[in-house]
């Protein structure tokens, strides 16, 4: 995204280091992410938008070879470099490969440690550090290619998952539940645009205990009633109290608790099938510890 940007390569390095130091990595099966095909990306994105992004990437490469700039700006927060197109295909490809492995019964659940994140990417627009909506591509893939009837999306990033909402609102095969700081970027989510969306906006400085109560009283009854066959998690950890990009009061125990509740729903209705994708989380230490807590619950270690 450019020098000094919070959505930086060190995020994944911090996660990887933490998993190695704590021994959690030893208990996991590691998969390399393949590139997603454009036809799979287009399950969630408008074809013209995908072509435009590709064109932008190709132009940047040509201009840079001729001494031009290193970055092409999509919006004030979001940029491309010459590697971003491939990274975006692999981020979506990770979610697809995870979906394949889970639905083949190879593994019960998966976490995709990917950049760029995805949940702000709308059907026809990249924004908010996100190029493609990795999770929505995978959710649509599970519905279209595997003919699942019901998938649930859980989003606990500090920001509203407006892109996922844009792609899945009105699709009765999907239920999305979200909790996020509001009013806050991207300033949406104050109402539910369709019956399959449950947005829970909360004010800045909401504490972990209050968020757990909301999960218990609002999310869980909807998820239980929906009886999803598979769950997708937009795992953003920027609601951590140490993260300066948001002002929520979550900590790693809260993330573990939320993950455990989601896993219970998955075990009851979905044979435990969960694909979780990294979204935000910019305080590197807090991000790494939170991912560890998330994975300890998912992997039961
Ligand atoms: Zn976020």
CSV table of N, CA and C in Angstrom, one decimal, residues 119-273:
chain,number,residue,atom,x,y,z
A,119,UNK,N,-12.9,-7.3,3.2
A,119,UNK,CA,-14.3,-7.1,3.4
A,119,UNK,C,-14.9,-5.8,3.1
A,120,UNK,N,-14.0,-4.8,2.7
A,120,UNK,CA,-14.6,-3.6,2.1
A,120,UNK,C,-14.7,-3.6,0.6
A,121,UNK,N,-14.2,-4.6,0.0
A,121,UNK,CA,-14.3,-4.7,-1.5
A,121,UNK,C,-15.7,-5.0,-1.9
A,122,UNK,N,-16.3,-4.1,-2.6
A,122,UNK,CA,-17.7,-4.3,-3.1
A,122,UNK,C,-17.7,-5.0,-4.5
A,123,UNK,N,-18.9,-5.3,-4.9
A,123,UNK,CA,-19.0,-5.9,-6.2
A,123,UNK,C,-18.3,-5.2,-7.3
A,124,UNK,N,-18.4,-3.9,-7.3
A,124,UNK,CA,-17.8,-3.1,-8.4
A,124,UNK,C,-16.8,-2.1,-8.0
A,125,UNK,N,-16.2,-2.2,-6.8
A,125,UNK,CA,-15.4,-1.2,-6.3
A,125,UNK,C,-14.4,-1.8,-5.3
A,126,UNK,N,-13.1,-1.4,-5.4
A,126,UNK,CA,-12.1,-1.7,-4.4
A,126,UNK,C,-11.9,-0.5,-3.5
A,127,UNK,N,-11.8,-0.7,-2.2
A,127,UNK,CA,-11.7,0.4,-1.3
A,127,UNK,C,-11.2,-0.1,0.0
A,128,UNK,N,-10.8,0.8,0.9
A,128,UNK,CA,-10.5,0.5,2.3
A,128,UNK,C,-9.4,-0.6,2.4
A,129,UNK,N,-8.3,-0.5,1.7
A,129,UNK,CA,-7.2,-1.5,1.7
A,129,UNK,C,-7.5,-2.8,1.0
A,130,UNK,N,-8.7,-2.9,0.5
A,130,UNK,CA,-9.2,-4.2,0.0
A,130,UNK,C,-9.3,-4.2,-1.6
A,131,UNK,N,-8.8,-5.2,-2.2
A,131,UNK,CA,-9.0,-5.2,-3.7
A,131,UNK,C,-10.1,-6.2,-4.1
A,132,UNK,N,-10.0,-7.5,-3.7
A,132,UNK,CA,-11.1,-8.4,-3.9
A,132,UNK,C,-11.6,-8.8,-2.6
A,133,UNK,N,-12.9,-9.2,-2.6
A,133,UNK,CA,-13.5,-9.6,-1.3
A,133,UNK,C,-13.3,-11.1,-1.2
A,134,UNK,N,-12.2,-11.5,-0.6
A,134,UNK,CA,-11.7,-12.9,-0.5
A,134,UNK,C,-12.8,-13.8,0.0
A,135,UNK,N,-13.4,-13.3,1.1
A,135,UNK,CA,-14.4,-14.1,1.8
A,135,UNK,C,-15.7,-14.3,1.0
A,136,UNK,N,-16.2,-13.2,0.4
A,136,UNK,CA,-17.4,-13.3,-0.4
A,136,UNK,C,-17.2,-14.1,-1.7
A,137,UNK,N,-16.0,-14.1,-2.3
A,137,UNK,CA,-15.7,-14.9,-3.4
A,137,UNK,C,-15.8,-16.4,-3.0
A,138,UNK,N,-15.3,-16.7,-1.8
A,138,UNK,CA,-15.3,-18.1,-1.3
A,138,UNK,C,-16.7,-18.5,-0.9
A,139,UNK,N,-17.5,-17.6,-0.3
A,139,UNK,CA,-18.9,-17.9,0.1
A,139,UNK,C,-19.7,-18.2,-1.2
A,140,UNK,N,-19.6,-17.4,-2.2
A,140,UNK,CA,-20.3,-17.6,-3.4
A,140,UNK,C,-19.9,-18.9,-4.1
A,141,UNK,N,-18.6,-19.2,-4.0
A,141,UNK,CA,-18.0,-20.4,-4.6
A,141,UNK,C,-18.6,-21.6,-3.9
A,142,UNK,N,-18.7,-21.6,-2.6
A,142,UNK,CA,-19.3,-22.7,-1.9
A,142,UNK,C,-20.8,-22.9,-2.3
A,143,UNK,N,-21.5,-21.8,-2.5
A,143,UNK,CA,-22.9,-21.9,-2.9
A,143,UNK,C,-23.1,-22.3,-4.4
A,144,UNK,N,-22.3,-21.8,-5.2
A,144,UNK,CA,-22.4,-22.1,-6.7
A,144,UNK,C,-21.8,-23.4,-7.1
A,145,UNK,N,-20.6,-23.6,-6.7
A,145,UNK,CA,-19.8,-24.8,-7.2
A,145,UNK,C,-20.2,-26.1,-6.4
A,146,UNK,N,-20.4,-25.9,-5.1
A,146,UNK,CA,-20.7,-27.0,-4.2
A,146,UNK,C,-22.2,-27.2,-3.9
A,147,UNK,N,-23.0,-26.2,-4.4
A,147,UNK,CA,-24.5,-26.2,-4.3
A,147,UNK,C,-24.9,-26.3,-2.8
A,148,UNK,N,-24.1,-25.6,-1.9
A,148,UNK,CA,-24.6,-25.5,-0.6
A,148,UNK,C,-25.9,-24.7,-0.6
A,149,UNK,N,-26.7,-24.9,0.4
A,149,UNK,CA,-28.0,-24.2,0.5
A,149,UNK,C,-27.9,-22.9,1.4
A,150,UNK,N,-27.1,-23.1,2.4
A,150,UNK,CA,-27.0,-22.0,3.4
A,150,UNK,C,-25.6,-21.8,3.9
A,151,UNK,N,-25.0,-20.6,3.8
A,151,UNK,CA,-23.7,-20.3,4.4
A,151,UNK,C,-23.9,-19.1,5.2
A,152,UNK,N,-23.2,-19.0,6.4
A,152,UNK,CA,-23.2,-17.9,7.3
A,152,UNK,C,-21.9,-17.2,7.2
A,153,UNK,N,-21.9,-15.8,7.3
A,153,UNK,CA,-20.7,-15.0,7.4
A,153,UNK,C,-20.8,-14.3,8.7
A,154,UNK,N,-19.6,-14.4,9.4
A,154,UNK,CA,-19.5,-13.7,10.7
A,154,UNK,C,-18.4,-12.7,10.6
A,155,UNK,N,-18.6,-11.4,10.9
A,155,UNK,CA,-17.6,-10.4,10.7
A,155,UNK,C,-17.4,-9.6,12.0
A,156,UNK,N,-16.2,-9.8,12.7
A,156,UNK,CA,-16.0,-9.1,13.9
A,156,UNK,C,-14.8,-8.0,13.8
A,157,UNK,N,-14.5,-7.6,12.6
A,157,UNK,CA,-13.6,-6.5,12.3
A,157,UNK,C,-14.2,-5.3,13.0
A,158,UNK,N,-13.3,-4.3,13.3
A,158,UNK,CA,-13.8,-3.1,13.9
A,158,UNK,C,-14.6,-2.2,12.9
A,159,UNK,N,-14.3,-2.5,11.7
A,159,UNK,CA,-15.0,-1.7,10.6
A,159,UNK,C,-16.2,-2.5,10.0
A,160,UNK,N,-17.2,-1.8,9.6
A,160,UNK,CA,-18.4,-2.5,9.0
A,160,UNK,C,-17.9,-3.2,7.7
A,161,UNK,N,-18.3,-4.5,7.5
A,161,UNK,CA,-18.0,-5.2,6.2
A,161,UNK,C,-18.9,-4.8,5.1
A,162,UNK,N,-18.8,-3.6,4.7
A,162,UNK,CA,-19.7,-3.0,3.6
A,162,UNK,C,-19.6,-3.8,2.3
A,163,UNK,N,-18.4,-4.2,2.0
A,163,UNK,CA,-18.2,-4.9,0.7
A,163,UNK,C,-18.9,-6.3,0.7
A,164,UNK,N,-18.8,-7.0,1.8
A,164,UNK,CA,-19.5,-8.3,1.9
A,164,UNK,C,-21.0,-8.1,1.9
A,165,UNK,N,-21.4,-7.0,2.6
A,165,UNK,CA,-22.8,-6.7,2.5
A,165,UNK,C,-23.3,-6.4,1.1
A,166,UNK,N,-22.5,-5.6,0.4
A,166,UNK,CA,-22.9,-5.2,-0.9
A,166,UNK,C,-23.1,-6.4,-1.8
A,167,UNK,N,-22.2,-7.4,-1.6
A,167,UNK,CA,-22.2,-8.6,-2.5
A,167,UNK,C,-23.3,-9.6,-2.1
A,168,UNK,N,-23.5,-9.8,-0.8
A,168,UNK,CA,-24.4,-10.8,-0.3
A,168,UNK,C,-25.8,-10.4,0.2
A,169,UNK,N,-26.0,-9.1,0.3
A,169,UNK,CA,-27.4,-8.6,0.7
A,169,UNK,C,-28.4,-9.0,-0.3
A,170,UNK,N,-29.5,-9.6,0.3
A,170,UNK,CA,-30.6,-10.1,-0.6
A,170,UNK,C,-30.4,-11.5,-1.1
A,171,UNK,N,-29.3,-12.1,-0.8
A,171,UNK,CA,-29.1,-13.5,-1.2
A,171,UNK,C,-29.6,-14.4,0.0
A,172,UNK,N,-30.8,-15.0,-0.2
A,172,UNK,CA,-31.3,-15.8,1.0
A,172,UNK,C,-30.5,-17.0,1.4
A,173,UNK,N,-29.5,-17.4,0.5
A,173,UNK,CA,-28.7,-18.5,0.9
A,173,UNK,C,-27.6,-18.1,1.8
A,174,UNK,N,-27.4,-16.8,2.1
A,174,UNK,CA,-26.4,-16.3,3.0
A,174,UNK,C,-27.0,-15.5,4.1
A,175,UNK,N,-26.4,-15.7,5.3
A,175,UNK,CA,-26.8,-14.8,6.4
A,175,UNK,C,-25.5,-14.2,6.9
A,176,UNK,N,-25.5,-12.9,7.0
A,176,UNK,CA,-24.3,-12.2,7.5
A,176,UNK,C,-24.6,-11.5,8.9
A,177,UNK,N,-23.8,-11.8,9.9
A,177,UNK,CA,-23.9,-11.1,11.1
A,177,UNK,C,-22.6,-10.3,11.4
A,178,UNK,N,-22.7,-9.1,11.8
A,178,UNK,CA,-21.5,-8.2,12.0
A,178,UNK,C,-21.7,-7.4,13.2
A,179,UNK,N,-20.5,-7.1,13.8
A,179,UNK,CA,-20.5,-6.1,14.9
A,179,UNK,C,-19.3,-5.2,14.6
A,180,UNK,N,-19.5,-3.9,14.8
A,180,UNK,CA,-18.4,-2.9,14.4
A,180,UNK,C,-18.7,-1.6,15.1
A,181,UNK,N,-17.6,-0.8,15.1
A,181,UNK,CA,-17.7,0.5,15.7
A,181,UNK,C,-18.4,1.4,14.8
A,182,UNK,N,-19.3,2.3,15.3
A,182,UNK,CA,-20.1,3.2,14.5
A,182,UNK,C,-20.5,4.4,15.3
A,183,UNK,N,-20.4,5.6,14.8
A,183,UNK,CA,-20.1,5.9,13.4
A,183,UNK,C,-18.5,5.8,13.2
A,184,UNK,N,-18.1,5.3,12.1
A,184,UNK,CA,-16.7,5.0,11.9
A,184,UNK,C,-16.6,4.5,10.4
A,185,UNK,N,-15.4,4.6,9.9
A,185,UNK,CA,-15.2,4.1,8.5
A,185,UNK,C,-15.8,2.7,8.3
A,186,UNK,N,-16.5,2.4,7.3
A,186,UNK,CA,-16.9,3.3,6.1
A,186,UNK,C,-18.2,4.0,6.2
A,187,UNK,N,-18.6,4.2,7.4
A,187,UNK,CA,-19.9,5.0,7.7
A,187,UNK,C,-21.1,4.4,7.2
A,188,UNK,N,-21.1,3.1,7.1
A,188,UNK,CA,-22.4,2.3,6.7
A,188,UNK,C,-22.7,1.4,7.8
A,189,UNK,N,-23.8,0.6,7.6
A,189,UNK,CA,-24.2,-0.4,8.5
A,189,UNK,C,-25.1,0.0,9.6
A,190,UNK,N,-25.6,1.2,9.6
A,190,UNK,CA,-26.5,1.7,10.6
A,190,UNK,C,-27.9,1.1,10.5
A,191,UNK,N,-28.2,0.5,9.3
A,191,UNK,CA,-29.4,-0.2,9.2
A,191,UNK,C,-29.1,-1.5,8.3
A,192,UNK,N,-30.1,-2.4,8.4
A,192,UNK,CA,-29.9,-3.7,7.6
A,192,UNK,C,-30.6,-3.5,6.3
A,193,UNK,N,-29.8,-3.6,5.2
A,193,UNK,CA,-30.4,-3.4,3.8
A,193,UNK,C,-31.3,-4.5,3.3
A,194,UNK,N,-31.2,-5.7,4.0
A,194,UNK,CA,-31.9,-6.9,3.5
A,194,UNK,C,-32.1,-7.8,4.7
A,195,UNK,N,-33.1,-8.6,4.6
A,195,UNK,CA,-33.4,-9.5,5.8
A,195,UNK,C,-32.3,-10.5,6.1
A,196,UNK,N,-31.4,-10.7,5.2
A,196,UNK,CA,-30.3,-11.7,5.5
A,196,UNK,C,-29.1,-11.0,6.1
A,197,UNK,N,-29.2,-9.7,6.6
A,197,UNK,CA,-28.1,-9.0,7.2
A,197,UNK,C,-28.5,-8.6,8.6
A,198,UNK,N,-27.5,-8.9,9.5
A,198,UNK,CA,-27.7,-8.4,10.9
A,198,UNK,C,-26.5,-7.6,11.3
A,199,UNK,N,-26.7,-6.3,11.2
A,199,UNK,CA,-25.6,-5.3,11.5
A,199,UNK,C,-25.8,-4.9,13.0
A,200,UNK,N,-24.8,-5.0,13.8
A,200,UNK,CA,-24.9,-4.5,15.1
A,200,UNK,C,-23.8,-3.4,15.3
A,201,UNK,N,-24.2,-2.1,15.0
A,201,UNK,CA,-23.2,-1.0,15.2
A,201,UNK,C,-23.1,-0.7,16.7
A,202,UNK,N,-21.9,-0.5,17.2
A,202,UNK,CA,-21.7,-0.2,18.6
A,202,UNK,C,-20.8,1.1,18.7
A,203,UNK,N,-21.0,1.9,19.8
A,203,UNK,CA,-20.2,3.1,19.9
A,203,UNK,C,-18.7,2.8,20.3
A,204,UNK,N,-17.8,3.8,20.0
A,204,UNK,CA,-16.4,3.7,20.4
A,204,UNK,C,-16.4,3.4,21.9
A,205,UNK,N,-15.3,2.7,22.3
A,205,UNK,CA,-15.1,2.3,23.7
A,205,UNK,C,-16.0,1.3,24.3
A,206,UNK,N,-16.8,0.6,23.4
A,206,UNK,CA,-17.5,-0.6,23.9
A,206,UNK,C,-16.6,-1.6,24.3
A,207,UNK,N,-16.8,-2.2,25.5
A,207,UNK,CA,-15.9,-3.2,26.1
A,207,UNK,C,-16.2,-4.6,25.6
A,208,UNK,N,-15.2,-5.5,25.8
A,208,UNK,CA,-15.3,-6.9,25.4
A,208,UNK,C,-16.6,-7.6,26.0
A,209,UNK,N,-16.8,-7.3,27.3
A,209,UNK,CA,-18.0,-8.0,27.9
A,209,UNK,C,-19.3,-7.6,27.3
A,210,UNK,N,-19.4,-6.4,26.9
A,210,UNK,CA,-20.6,-5.9,26.2
A,210,UNK,C,-20.8,-6.5,24.8
A,211,UNK,N,-19.6,-6.7,24.2
A,211,UNK,CA,-19.7,-7.3,22.8
A,211,UNK,C,-20.0,-8.8,23.0
A,212,UNK,N,-19.5,-9.4,24.0
A,212,UNK,CA,-19.9,-10.9,24.2
A,212,UNK,C,-21.4,-11.0,24.4
A,213,UNK,N,-22.0,-10.0,25.1
A,213,UNK,CA,-23.4,-10.1,25.4
A,213,UNK,C,-24.2,-9.9,24.1
A,214,UNK,N,-23.7,-9.1,23.2
A,214,UNK,CA,-24.4,-8.8,21.9
A,214,UNK,C,-24.3,-10.1,21.1
A,215,UNK,N,-23.1,-10.7,21.1
A,215,UNK,CA,-22.9,-12.0,20.3
A,215,UNK,C,-23.9,-13.0,20.9
A,216,UNK,N,-24.0,-13.1,22.2
A,216,UNK,CA,-24.9,-14.1,22.8
A,216,UNK,C,-26.4,-13.8,22.5
A,217,UNK,N,-26.8,-12.6,22.6
A,217,UNK,CA,-28.2,-12.3,22.5
A,217,UNK,C,-28.7,-12.0,21.1
A,218,UNK,N,-27.8,-11.5,20.2
A,218,UNK,CA,-28.3,-11.2,18.9
A,218,UNK,C,-27.7,-12.1,17.8
A,219,UNK,N,-26.4,-12.3,17.8
A,219,UNK,CA,-25.8,-13.2,16.8
A,219,UNK,C,-26.3,-14.6,16.9
A,220,UNK,N,-26.1,-15.2,18.1
A,220,UNK,CA,-26.2,-16.7,18.2
A,220,UNK,C,-27.6,-17.2,17.8
A,221,UNK,N,-28.7,-16.5,18.3
A,221,UNK,CA,-30.0,-17.0,17.9
A,221,UNK,C,-30.3,-17.0,16.4
A,222,UNK,N,-29.7,-15.9,15.7
A,222,UNK,CA,-29.9,-15.9,14.3
A,222,UNK,C,-29.1,-17.0,13.6
A,223,UNK,N,-27.9,-17.2,14.1
A,223,UNK,CA,-27.1,-18.2,13.4
A,223,UNK,C,-27.7,-19.6,13.7
A,224,UNK,N,-28.1,-19.8,14.9
A,224,UNK,CA,-28.7,-21.1,15.2
A,224,UNK,C,-30.0,-21.4,14.4
A,225,UNK,N,-30.8,-20.4,14.2
A,225,UNK,CA,-32.1,-20.5,13.5
A,225,UNK,C,-31.8,-20.8,12.0
A,226,UNK,N,-30.7,-20.2,11.5
A,226,UNK,CA,-30.4,-20.3,10.1
A,226,UNK,C,-29.8,-21.7,9.7
A,227,UNK,N,-29.2,-22.3,10.7
A,227,UNK,CA,-28.6,-23.7,10.5
A,227,UNK,C,-27.7,-23.7,9.3
A,228,UNK,N,-26.6,-22.9,9.3
A,228,UNK,CA,-25.7,-22.9,8.1
A,228,UNK,C,-25.0,-24.2,7.9
A,229,UNK,N,-24.7,-24.5,6.7
A,229,UNK,CA,-24.0,-25.7,6.3
A,229,UNK,C,-22.4,-25.5,6.3
A,230,UNK,N,-22.1,-24.2,6.4
A,230,UNK,CA,-20.7,-23.8,6.4
A,230,UNK,C,-20.6,-22.4,6.9
A,231,UNK,N,-19.5,-22.0,7.7
A,231,UNK,CA,-19.4,-20.6,8.2
A,231,UNK,C,-18.1,-20.0,7.6
A,232,UNK,N,-18.2,-18.7,7.3
A,232,UNK,CA,-17.1,-18.0,6.9
A,232,UNK,C,-16.9,-16.8,7.9
A,233,UNK,N,-15.6,-16.6,8.3
A,233,UNK,CA,-15.4,-15.6,9.3
A,233,UNK,C,-14.5,-14.5,8.7
A,234,UNK,N,-15.0,-13.2,8.8
A,234,UNK,CA,-14.1,-12.1,8.5
A,234,UNK,C,-13.4,-11.8,9.8
A,235,UNK,N,-12.2,-12.3,9.9
A,235,UNK,CA,-11.5,-12.2,11.2
A,235,UNK,C,-10.6,-10.9,11.2
A,236,UNK,N,-11.1,-9.8,11.6
A,236,UNK,CA,-10.4,-8.6,11.7
A,236,UNK,C,-10.1,-8.4,13.2
A,237,UNK,N,-8.8,-8.0,13.5
A,237,UNK,CA,-8.5,-7.9,14.9
A,237,UNK,C,-8.1,-6.5,15.3
A,238,UNK,N,-8.7,-5.5,14.5
A,238,UNK,CA,-8.4,-4.1,14.8
A,238,UNK,C,-9.4,-3.5,15.8
A,239,UNK,N,-10.3,-4.4,16.4
A,239,UNK,CA,-11.1,-4.0,17.5
A,239,UNK,C,-10.4,-4.2,18.8
A,240,UNK,N,-9.1,-4.7,18.7
A,240,UNK,CA,-8.3,-4.9,20.0
A,240,UNK,C,-8.0,-3.6,20.7
A,241,UNK,N,-8.0,-3.6,22.0
A,241,UNK,CA,-7.9,-2.4,22.7
A,241,UNK,C,-6.5,-1.7,22.4
A,242,UNK,N,-5.5,-2.5,22.0
A,242,UNK,CA,-4.2,-1.9,21.7
A,242,UNK,C,-4.1,-1.4,20.2
A,243,UNK,N,-5.2,-1.6,19.5
A,243,UNK,CA,-5.1,-1.2,18.1
A,243,UNK,C,-5.6,0.3,17.9
A,244,UNK,N,-4.8,1.2,17.4
A,244,UNK,CA,-5.1,2.6,17.3
A,244,UNK,C,-6.0,2.9,16.1
A,245,UNK,N,-6.2,1.9,15.2
A,245,UNK,CA,-7.1,2.2,14.1
A,245,UNK,C,-8.6,2.1,14.5
A,246,UNK,N,-8.9,1.5,15.6
A,246,UNK,CA,-10.2,1.5,16.1
A,246,UNK,C,-10.2,1.8,17.6
A,247,UNK,N,-11.4,2.0,18.1
A,247,UNK,CA,-11.5,2.3,19.5
A,247,UNK,C,-12.5,1.3,20.3
A,248,UNK,N,-12.4,0.0,20.0
A,248,UNK,CA,-13.1,-0.9,20.8
A,248,UNK,C,-12.2,-1.6,21.8
A,249,UNK,N,-12.8,-2.2,22.8
A,249,UNK,CA,-12.0,-2.7,23.9
A,249,UNK,C,-11.9,-4.2,23.9
A,250,UNK,N,-11.7,-4.8,22.8
A,250,UNK,CA,-11.6,-6.3,22.8
A,250,UNK,C,-10.1,-6.7,23.1
A,251,UNK,N,-10.0,-7.9,23.6
A,251,UNK,CA,-8.6,-8.5,23.8
A,251,UNK,C,-8.6,-9.9,23.3
A,252,UNK,N,-7.5,-10.6,23.4
A,252,UNK,CA,-7.4,-11.9,22.8
A,252,UNK,C,-8.3,-12.9,23.4
A,253,UNK,N,-8.6,-12.8,24.7
A,253,UNK,CA,-9.6,-13.7,25.4
A,253,UNK,C,-11.0,-13.5,24.7
A,254,UNK,N,-11.3,-12.3,24.4
A,254,UNK,CA,-12.6,-12.0,23.7
A,254,UNK,C,-12.7,-12.7,22.4
A,255,UNK,N,-11.6,-12.6,21.6
A,255,UNK,CA,-11.5,-13.2,20.3
A,255,UNK,C,-11.6,-14.7,20.4
A,256,UNK,N,-11.0,-15.3,21.4
A,256,UNK,CA,-11.1,-16.7,21.7
A,256,UNK,C,-12.5,-17.1,22.0
A,257,UNK,N,-13.2,-16.3,22.8
A,257,UNK,CA,-14.6,-16.5,23.2
A,257,UNK,C,-15.5,-16.5,22.0
A,258,UNK,N,-15.4,-15.4,21.2
A,258,UNK,CA,-16.2,-15.3,20.0
A,258,UNK,C,-16.0,-16.5,19.1
A,259,UNK,N,-14.7,-16.9,18.9
A,259,UNK,CA,-14.4,-18.0,18.0
A,259,UNK,C,-15.0,-19.3,18.5
A,260,UNK,N,-15.0,-19.5,19.8
A,260,UNK,CA,-15.5,-20.7,20.4
A,260,UNK,C,-17.1,-20.8,20.2
A,261,UNK,N,-17.7,-19.6,20.3
A,261,UNK,CA,-19.2,-19.6,20.1
A,261,UNK,C,-19.5,-19.9,18.6
A,262,UNK,N,-18.7,-19.3,17.7
A,262,UNK,CA,-18.9,-19.6,16.3
A,262,UNK,C,-18.6,-21.1,16.0
A,263,UNK,N,-17.6,-21.6,16.6
A,263,UNK,CA,-17.3,-23.0,16.4
A,263,UNK,C,-18.4,-23.9,16.9
A,264,UNK,N,-19.0,-23.6,18.0
A,264,UNK,CA,-20.1,-24.4,18.5
A,264,UNK,C,-21.3,-24.4,17.5
A,265,UNK,N,-21.6,-23.3,16.9
A,265,UNK,CA,-22.6,-23.3,15.8
A,265,UNK,C,-22.2,-24.2,14.7
A,266,UNK,N,-20.9,-24.0,14.3
A,266,UNK,CA,-20.4,-24.8,13.2
A,266,UNK,C,-20.5,-26.3,13.5
A,267,UNK,N,-20.2,-26.7,14.7
A,267,UNK,CA,-20.2,-28.1,15.1
A,267,UNK,C,-21.6,-28.6,15.1
A,268,UNK,N,-22.5,-27.8,15.5
A,268,UNK,CA,-23.9,-28.3,15.6
A,268,UNK,C,-24.6,-28.4,14.3
A,269,UNK,N,-24.3,-27.5,13.4
A,269,UNK,CA,-25.0,-27.5,12.1
A,269,UNK,C,-24.2,-27.8,10.9
A,270,UNK,N,-22.9,-27.6,10.9
A,270,UNK,CA,-22.1,-27.5,9.7
A,270,UNK,C,-20.9,-28.5,9.7
A,271,UNK,N,-21.0,-29.5,10.5
A,271,UNK,CA,-19.9,-30.5,10.6
A,271,UNK,C,-18.6,-29.8,10.9
A,272,UNK,N,-18.7,-28.7,11.6
A,272,UNK,CA,-17.5,-27.9,12.1
A,272,UNK,C,-16.8,-27.1,11.0
A,273,UNK,N,-17.5,-27.0,9.8
A,273,UNK,CA,-16.8,-26.4,8.7
A,273,UNK,C,-16.7,-24.8,8.8
